[in-house]
Short mmCIF file of C-alpha atoms and ligand atoms in Angstrom, two decimals:
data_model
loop_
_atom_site.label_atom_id
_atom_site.label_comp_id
_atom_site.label_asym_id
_atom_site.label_seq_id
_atom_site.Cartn_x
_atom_site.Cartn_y
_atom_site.Cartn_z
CA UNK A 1 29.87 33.80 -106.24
CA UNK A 2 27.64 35.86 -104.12
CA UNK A 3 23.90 36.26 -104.58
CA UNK A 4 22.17 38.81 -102.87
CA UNK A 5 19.63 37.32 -99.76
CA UNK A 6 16.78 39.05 -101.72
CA UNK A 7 17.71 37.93 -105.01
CA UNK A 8 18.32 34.19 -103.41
CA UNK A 9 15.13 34.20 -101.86
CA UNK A 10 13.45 35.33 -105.41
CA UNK A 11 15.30 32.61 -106.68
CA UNK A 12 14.24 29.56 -104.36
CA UNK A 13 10.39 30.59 -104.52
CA UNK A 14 10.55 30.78 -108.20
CA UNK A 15 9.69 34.25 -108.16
CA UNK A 16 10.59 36.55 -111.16
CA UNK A 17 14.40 37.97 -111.59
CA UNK A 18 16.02 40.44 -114.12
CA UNK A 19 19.91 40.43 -114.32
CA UNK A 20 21.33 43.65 -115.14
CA UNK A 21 25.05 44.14 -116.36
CA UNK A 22 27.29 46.72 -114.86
CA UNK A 23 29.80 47.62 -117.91
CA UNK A 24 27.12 49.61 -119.78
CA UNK A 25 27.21 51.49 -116.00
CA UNK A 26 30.85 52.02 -115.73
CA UNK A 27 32.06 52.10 -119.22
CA UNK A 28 28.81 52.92 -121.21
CA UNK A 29 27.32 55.84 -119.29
CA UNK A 30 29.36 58.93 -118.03
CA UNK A 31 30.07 59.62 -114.38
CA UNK A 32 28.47 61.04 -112.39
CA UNK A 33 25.42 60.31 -113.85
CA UNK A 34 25.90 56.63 -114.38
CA UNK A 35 24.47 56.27 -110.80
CA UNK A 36 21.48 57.70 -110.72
CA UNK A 37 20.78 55.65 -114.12
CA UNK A 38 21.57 52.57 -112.83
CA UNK A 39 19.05 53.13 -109.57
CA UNK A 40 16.89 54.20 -112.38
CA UNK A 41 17.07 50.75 -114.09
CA UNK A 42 16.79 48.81 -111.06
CA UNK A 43 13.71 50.78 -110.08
CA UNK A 44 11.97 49.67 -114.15
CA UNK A 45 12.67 46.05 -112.82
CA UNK A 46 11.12 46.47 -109.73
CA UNK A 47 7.89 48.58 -111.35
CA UNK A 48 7.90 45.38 -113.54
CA UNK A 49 7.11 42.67 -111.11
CA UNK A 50 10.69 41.50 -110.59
CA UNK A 51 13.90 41.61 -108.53
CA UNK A 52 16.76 43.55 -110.26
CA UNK A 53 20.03 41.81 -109.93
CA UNK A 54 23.15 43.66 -111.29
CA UNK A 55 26.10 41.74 -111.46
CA UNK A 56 29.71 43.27 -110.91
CA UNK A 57 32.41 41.33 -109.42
CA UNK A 58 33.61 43.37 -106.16
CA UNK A 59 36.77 42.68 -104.37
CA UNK A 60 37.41 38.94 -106.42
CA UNK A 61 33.98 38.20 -105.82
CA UNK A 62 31.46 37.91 -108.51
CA UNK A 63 27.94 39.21 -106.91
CA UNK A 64 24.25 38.75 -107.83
CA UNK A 65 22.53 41.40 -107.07
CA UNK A 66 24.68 44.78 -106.02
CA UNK A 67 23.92 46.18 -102.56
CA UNK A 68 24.14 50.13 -102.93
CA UNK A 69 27.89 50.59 -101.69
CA UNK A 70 28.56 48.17 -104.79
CA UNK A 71 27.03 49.85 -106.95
CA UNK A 72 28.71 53.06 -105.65
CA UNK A 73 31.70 51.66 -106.26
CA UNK A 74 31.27 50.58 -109.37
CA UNK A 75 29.48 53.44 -110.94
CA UNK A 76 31.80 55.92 -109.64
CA UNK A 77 35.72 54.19 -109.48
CA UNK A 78 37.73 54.91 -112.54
CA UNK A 79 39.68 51.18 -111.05
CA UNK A 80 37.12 49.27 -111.76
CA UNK A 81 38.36 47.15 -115.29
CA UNK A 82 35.42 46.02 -118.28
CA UNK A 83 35.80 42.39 -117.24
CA UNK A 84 34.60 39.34 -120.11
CA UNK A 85 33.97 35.85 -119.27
CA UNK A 86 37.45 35.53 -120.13
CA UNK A 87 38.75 37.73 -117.45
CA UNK A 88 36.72 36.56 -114.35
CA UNK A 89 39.15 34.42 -113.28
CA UNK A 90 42.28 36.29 -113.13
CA UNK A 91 40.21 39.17 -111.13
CA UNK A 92 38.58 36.63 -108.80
CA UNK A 93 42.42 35.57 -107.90
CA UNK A 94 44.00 38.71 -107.29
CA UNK A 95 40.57 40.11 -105.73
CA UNK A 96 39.85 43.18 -108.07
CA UNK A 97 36.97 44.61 -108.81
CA UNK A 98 35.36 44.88 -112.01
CA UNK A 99 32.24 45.44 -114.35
CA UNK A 100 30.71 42.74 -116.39
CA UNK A 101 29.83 42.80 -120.10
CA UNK A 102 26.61 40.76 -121.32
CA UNK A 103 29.14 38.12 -121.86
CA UNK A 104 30.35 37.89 -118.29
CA UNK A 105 27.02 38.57 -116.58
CA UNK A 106 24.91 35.65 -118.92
CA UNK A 107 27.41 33.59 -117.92
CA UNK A 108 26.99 34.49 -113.83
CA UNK A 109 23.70 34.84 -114.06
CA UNK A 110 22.84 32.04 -115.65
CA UNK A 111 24.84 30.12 -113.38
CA UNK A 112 22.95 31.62 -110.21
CA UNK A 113 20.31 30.03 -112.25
CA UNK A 114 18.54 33.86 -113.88
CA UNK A 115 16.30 32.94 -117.07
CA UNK A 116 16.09 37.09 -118.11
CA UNK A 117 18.51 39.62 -118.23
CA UNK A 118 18.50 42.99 -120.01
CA UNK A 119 20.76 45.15 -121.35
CA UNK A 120 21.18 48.32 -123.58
CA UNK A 121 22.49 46.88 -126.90
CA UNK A 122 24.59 43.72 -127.43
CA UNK A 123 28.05 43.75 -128.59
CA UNK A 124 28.78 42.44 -132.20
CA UNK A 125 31.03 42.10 -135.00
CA UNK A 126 32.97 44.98 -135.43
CA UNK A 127 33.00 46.82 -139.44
CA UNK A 128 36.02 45.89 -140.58
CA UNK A 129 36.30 42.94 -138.66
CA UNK A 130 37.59 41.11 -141.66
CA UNK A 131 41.17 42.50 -141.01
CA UNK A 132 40.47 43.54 -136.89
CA UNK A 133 38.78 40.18 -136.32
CA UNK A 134 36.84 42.00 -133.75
CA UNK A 135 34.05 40.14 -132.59
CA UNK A 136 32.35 40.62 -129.36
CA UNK A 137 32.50 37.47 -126.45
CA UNK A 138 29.10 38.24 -126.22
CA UNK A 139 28.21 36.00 -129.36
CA UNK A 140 30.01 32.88 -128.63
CA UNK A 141 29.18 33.33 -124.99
CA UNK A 142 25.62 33.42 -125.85
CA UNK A 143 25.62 30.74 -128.25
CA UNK A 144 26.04 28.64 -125.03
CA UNK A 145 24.71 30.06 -122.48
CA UNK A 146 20.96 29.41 -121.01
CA UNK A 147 19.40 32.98 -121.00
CA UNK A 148 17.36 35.36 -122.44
CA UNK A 149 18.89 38.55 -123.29
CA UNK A 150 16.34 41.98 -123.88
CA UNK A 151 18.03 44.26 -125.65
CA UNK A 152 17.48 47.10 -128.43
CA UNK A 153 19.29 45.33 -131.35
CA UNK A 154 23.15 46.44 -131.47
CA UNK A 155 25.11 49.85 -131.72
CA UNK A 156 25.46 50.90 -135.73
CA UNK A 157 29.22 51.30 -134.84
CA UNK A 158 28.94 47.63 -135.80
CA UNK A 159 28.66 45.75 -138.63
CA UNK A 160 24.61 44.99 -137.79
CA UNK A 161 24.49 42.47 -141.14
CA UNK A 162 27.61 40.14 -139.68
CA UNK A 163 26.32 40.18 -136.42
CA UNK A 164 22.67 38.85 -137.41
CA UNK A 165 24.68 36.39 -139.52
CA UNK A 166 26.84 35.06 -136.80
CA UNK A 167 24.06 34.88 -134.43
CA UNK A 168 22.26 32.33 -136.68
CA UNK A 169 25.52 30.02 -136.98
CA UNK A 170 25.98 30.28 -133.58
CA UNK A 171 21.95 29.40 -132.88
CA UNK A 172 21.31 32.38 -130.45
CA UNK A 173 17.63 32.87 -131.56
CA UNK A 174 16.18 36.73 -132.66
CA UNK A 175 12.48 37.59 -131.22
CA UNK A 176 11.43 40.92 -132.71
CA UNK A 177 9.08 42.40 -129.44
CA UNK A 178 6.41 43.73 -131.25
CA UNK A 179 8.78 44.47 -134.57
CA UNK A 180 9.17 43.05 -137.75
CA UNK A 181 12.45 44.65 -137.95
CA UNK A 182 15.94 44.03 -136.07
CA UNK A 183 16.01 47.52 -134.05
CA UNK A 184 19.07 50.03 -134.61
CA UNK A 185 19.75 50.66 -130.88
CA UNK A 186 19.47 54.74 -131.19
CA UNK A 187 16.67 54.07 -134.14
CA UNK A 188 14.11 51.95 -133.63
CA UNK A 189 15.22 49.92 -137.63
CA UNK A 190 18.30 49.07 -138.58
CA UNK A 191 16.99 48.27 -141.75
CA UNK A 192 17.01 44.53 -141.29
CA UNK A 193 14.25 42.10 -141.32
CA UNK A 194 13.60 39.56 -138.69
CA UNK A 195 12.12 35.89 -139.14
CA UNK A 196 10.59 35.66 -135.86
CA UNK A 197 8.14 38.26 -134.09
CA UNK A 198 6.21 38.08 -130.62
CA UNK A 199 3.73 40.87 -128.99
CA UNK A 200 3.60 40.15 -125.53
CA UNK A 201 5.31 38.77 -122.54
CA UNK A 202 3.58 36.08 -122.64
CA UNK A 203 4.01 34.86 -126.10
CA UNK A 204 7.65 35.04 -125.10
CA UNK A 205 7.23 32.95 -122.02
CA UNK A 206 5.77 30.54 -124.59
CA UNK A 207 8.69 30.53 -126.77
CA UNK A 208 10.71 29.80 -123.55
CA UNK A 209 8.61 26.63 -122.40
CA UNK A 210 9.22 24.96 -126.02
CA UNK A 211 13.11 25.52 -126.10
CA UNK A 212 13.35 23.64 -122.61
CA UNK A 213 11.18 20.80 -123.77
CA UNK A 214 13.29 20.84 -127.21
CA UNK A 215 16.62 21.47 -125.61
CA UNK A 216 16.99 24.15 -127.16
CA UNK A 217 17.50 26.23 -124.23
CA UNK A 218 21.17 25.81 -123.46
CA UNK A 219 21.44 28.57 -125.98
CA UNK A 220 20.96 31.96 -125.38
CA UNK A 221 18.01 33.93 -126.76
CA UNK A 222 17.86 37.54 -127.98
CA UNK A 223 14.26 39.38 -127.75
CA UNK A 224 15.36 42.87 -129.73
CA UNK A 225 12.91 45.46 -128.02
CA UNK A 226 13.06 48.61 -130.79
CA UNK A 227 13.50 52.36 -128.55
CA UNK A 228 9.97 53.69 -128.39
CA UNK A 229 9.58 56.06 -131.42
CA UNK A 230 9.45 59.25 -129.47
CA UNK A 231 12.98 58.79 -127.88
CA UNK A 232 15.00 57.84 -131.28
CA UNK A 233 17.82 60.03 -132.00
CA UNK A 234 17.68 62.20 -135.24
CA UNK A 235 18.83 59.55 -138.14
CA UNK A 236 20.73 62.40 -139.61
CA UNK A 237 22.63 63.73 -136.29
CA UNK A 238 22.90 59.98 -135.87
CA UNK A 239 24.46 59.10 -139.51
CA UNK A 240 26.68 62.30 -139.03
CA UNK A 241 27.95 60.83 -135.83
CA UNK A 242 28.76 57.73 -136.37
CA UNK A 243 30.62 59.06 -140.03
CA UNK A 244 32.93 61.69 -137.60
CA UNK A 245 33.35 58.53 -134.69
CA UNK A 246 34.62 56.08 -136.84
CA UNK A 247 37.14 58.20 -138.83
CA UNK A 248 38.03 59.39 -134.85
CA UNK A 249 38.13 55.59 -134.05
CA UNK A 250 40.97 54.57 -136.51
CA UNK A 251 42.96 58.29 -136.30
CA UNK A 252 43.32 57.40 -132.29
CA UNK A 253 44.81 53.84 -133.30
CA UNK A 254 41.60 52.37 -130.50
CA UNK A 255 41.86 48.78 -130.63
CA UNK A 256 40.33 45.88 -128.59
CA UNK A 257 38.41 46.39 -125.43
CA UNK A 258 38.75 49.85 -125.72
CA UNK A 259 36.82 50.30 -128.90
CA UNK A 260 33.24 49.62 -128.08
CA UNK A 261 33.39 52.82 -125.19
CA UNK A 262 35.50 55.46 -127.08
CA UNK A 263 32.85 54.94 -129.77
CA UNK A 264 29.88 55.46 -126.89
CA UNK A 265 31.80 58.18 -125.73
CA UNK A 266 32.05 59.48 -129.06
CA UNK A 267 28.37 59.55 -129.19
CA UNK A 268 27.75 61.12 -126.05
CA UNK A 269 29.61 64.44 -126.56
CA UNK A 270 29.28 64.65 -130.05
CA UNK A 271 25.67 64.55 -129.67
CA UNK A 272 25.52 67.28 -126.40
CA UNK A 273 23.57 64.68 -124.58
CA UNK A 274 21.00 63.31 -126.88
CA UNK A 275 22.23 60.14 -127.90
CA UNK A 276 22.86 59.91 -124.08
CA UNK A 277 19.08 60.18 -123.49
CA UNK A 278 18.15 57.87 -125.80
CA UNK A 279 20.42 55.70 -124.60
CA UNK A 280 18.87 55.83 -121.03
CA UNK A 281 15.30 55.28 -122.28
CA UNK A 282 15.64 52.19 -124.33
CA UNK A 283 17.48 50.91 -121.21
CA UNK A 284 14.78 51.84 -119.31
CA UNK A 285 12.20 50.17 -121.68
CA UNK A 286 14.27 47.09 -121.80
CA UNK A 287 14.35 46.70 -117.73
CA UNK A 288 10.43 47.01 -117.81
CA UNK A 289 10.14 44.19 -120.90
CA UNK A 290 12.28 42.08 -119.06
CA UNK A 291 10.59 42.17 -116.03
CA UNK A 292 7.24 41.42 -117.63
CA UNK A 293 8.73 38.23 -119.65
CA UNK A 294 10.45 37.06 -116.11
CA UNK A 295 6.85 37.78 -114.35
CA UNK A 296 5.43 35.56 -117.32
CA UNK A 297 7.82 33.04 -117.65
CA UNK A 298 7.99 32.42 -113.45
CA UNK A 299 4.03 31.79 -113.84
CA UNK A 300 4.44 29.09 -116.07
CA UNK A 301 5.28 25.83 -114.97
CA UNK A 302 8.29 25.15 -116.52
CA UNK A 303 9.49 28.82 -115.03
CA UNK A 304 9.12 27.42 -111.41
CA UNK A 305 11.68 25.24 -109.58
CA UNK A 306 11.89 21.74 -110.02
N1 PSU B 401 26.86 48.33 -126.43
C1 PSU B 401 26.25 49.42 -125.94
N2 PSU B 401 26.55 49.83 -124.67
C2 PSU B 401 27.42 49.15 -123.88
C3 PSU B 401 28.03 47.97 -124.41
C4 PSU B 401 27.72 47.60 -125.68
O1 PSU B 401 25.48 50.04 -126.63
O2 PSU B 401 27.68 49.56 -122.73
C5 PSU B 401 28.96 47.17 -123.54
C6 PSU B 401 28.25 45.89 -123.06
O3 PSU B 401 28.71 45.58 -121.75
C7 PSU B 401 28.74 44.84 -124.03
C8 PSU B 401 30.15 45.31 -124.25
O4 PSU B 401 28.69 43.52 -123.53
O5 PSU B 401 30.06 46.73 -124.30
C9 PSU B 401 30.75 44.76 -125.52
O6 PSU B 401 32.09 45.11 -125.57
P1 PSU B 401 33.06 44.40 -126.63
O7 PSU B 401 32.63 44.94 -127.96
O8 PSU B 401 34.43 44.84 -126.22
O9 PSU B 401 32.83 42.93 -126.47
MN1 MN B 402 36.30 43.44 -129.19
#
């Protein structure tokens, strides 16, 4: 594993980080604009108070923190694989490069010792996962790993019910920021309620603090930040699309890893850019939340080094 010297040095003086995954880059955003975007999101962090780190694994080597030829490469090689937890180690030995899921990057960040990380939306259980058994390594993983994942809720492509279920069994903890309600990723409610809301950084932070001194911190934490109001997609373009991508889904026989980004890329065209755009803003939004819970969480004591 490689860490980036700025990202290190964040690390050692206890100063605030953000870890950023790279598959929502290469798989979740189209070329060539995927980029710019993910400059964009580094630049939120950075406007936040914190160090970006975007994890990728580049040339069998998982890396902290992406130097800009990395993320070059990974934004703009049609090589570069969707790589889970599961797959790290088979890259790593026959040196490929790829781009990590929230699975793969909680797990590397979290071992370079990153509290925060944001995302777009979290992957989930699958509709129709009773016969697919499709479930996304990014529950289990997080229902063991020590971070705190910002993200906007999950995509509607899933089945948002099962994956708030399996979340509780698996003890990964739901903060609404500043919602009552478990955000819809493109809309800002998915219609389900949340036990648990917080309305500041800080109040977060808090929350953080207690799970250490309960031990409940070796599991991972969501904080579901809704998209502001003004960027949600149209709920009817947005019901429309995810009716036509779905039948699309199971005509084109899409199965496995491939599901979760024909459904994105579904979205995309089907939507001439919109869904796109809100895509890139609740990212955005996330990055800057992120940064302001690492900022608050690093000024608290148990935030700082031993
Ligand atoms: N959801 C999104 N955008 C994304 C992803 C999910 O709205 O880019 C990506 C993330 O990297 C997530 C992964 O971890 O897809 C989940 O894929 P799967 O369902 O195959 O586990
Ligand atoms: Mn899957």
């Amino acid at each position: 594993m490689q860490v980036h010297p700025e990202v290190a040095a964040a690390l050692a003086a206890g100063r605030p980080v953000v870890a950023l995954e790279s598959t929502i880059i290469s798989h979740g955003l189209p070329r060539p604009d995927n980029l710019g975007i993910a400059r964009e999101i580094e630049q939120a962090v950075r406007d936040g108070g914190a160090v970006p780190a975007t994890v990728a694994v580049v040339d069998g080597t998982p890396r902290i923190g992406l130097d800009d030829e990395a993320l070059r490469e990974i934004a703009g090689s049609e090589e570069v694989v969707k790589v889970s937890v599961r797959d790290l180690a088979s890259l790593a030995a026959r040196r490929g490069t790829g781009a990590t899921t929230v699975a793969s990057t909680a797990h590397l960040a979290a071992r370079a010792g990153i509290a925060v990380f944001a995302t777009g939306g979290l992957g989930g259980v699958h509709r129709q996962a009773r016969d697919s058994w499709d479930e996304s390594a990014d529950l289990g993983t997080l229902s063991r790993t020590p971070i705190t994942v910002v993200c906007a809720g999950v995509k509607s492509i899933l089945d948002v019910a099962a994956t708030l279920e399996r979340l509780e069994t698996l003890n990964v903890g739901v903060l609404g920021y500043r919602t009552d309600a478990f955000p819809g990723f493109y809309l800002a409610d998915s219609g389900h309620r949340l036990d648990w809301r917080v309305d500041s950084a800080a109040e977060v932070a808090a929350v953080l603090r207690a799970r250490t001194e309960l031990g409940t911190d070796r599991f991972g934490l969501v904080v579901a930040n809704p998209i502001p109001a003004a960027d949600e997609l149209d709920r009817d373009l947005h019901d429309r699309t995810l009716a036509a991508g779905l039948v699309a889904l199971s005509r084109a026989g899409v199965t496995g890893k491939q599901v979760t980004p024909f459904l994105l890329d579904f979205f995309h065209r089907e939507t001439g850019g919109a869904s796109l755009t809100a895509n890139v803003r609740l990212v955005l939004n996330n990055a800057r939340v992120a940064a302001e819970i690492a900022v608050a969480y690093a000024g608290s004591p148990a935030g700082r080094p031993a």
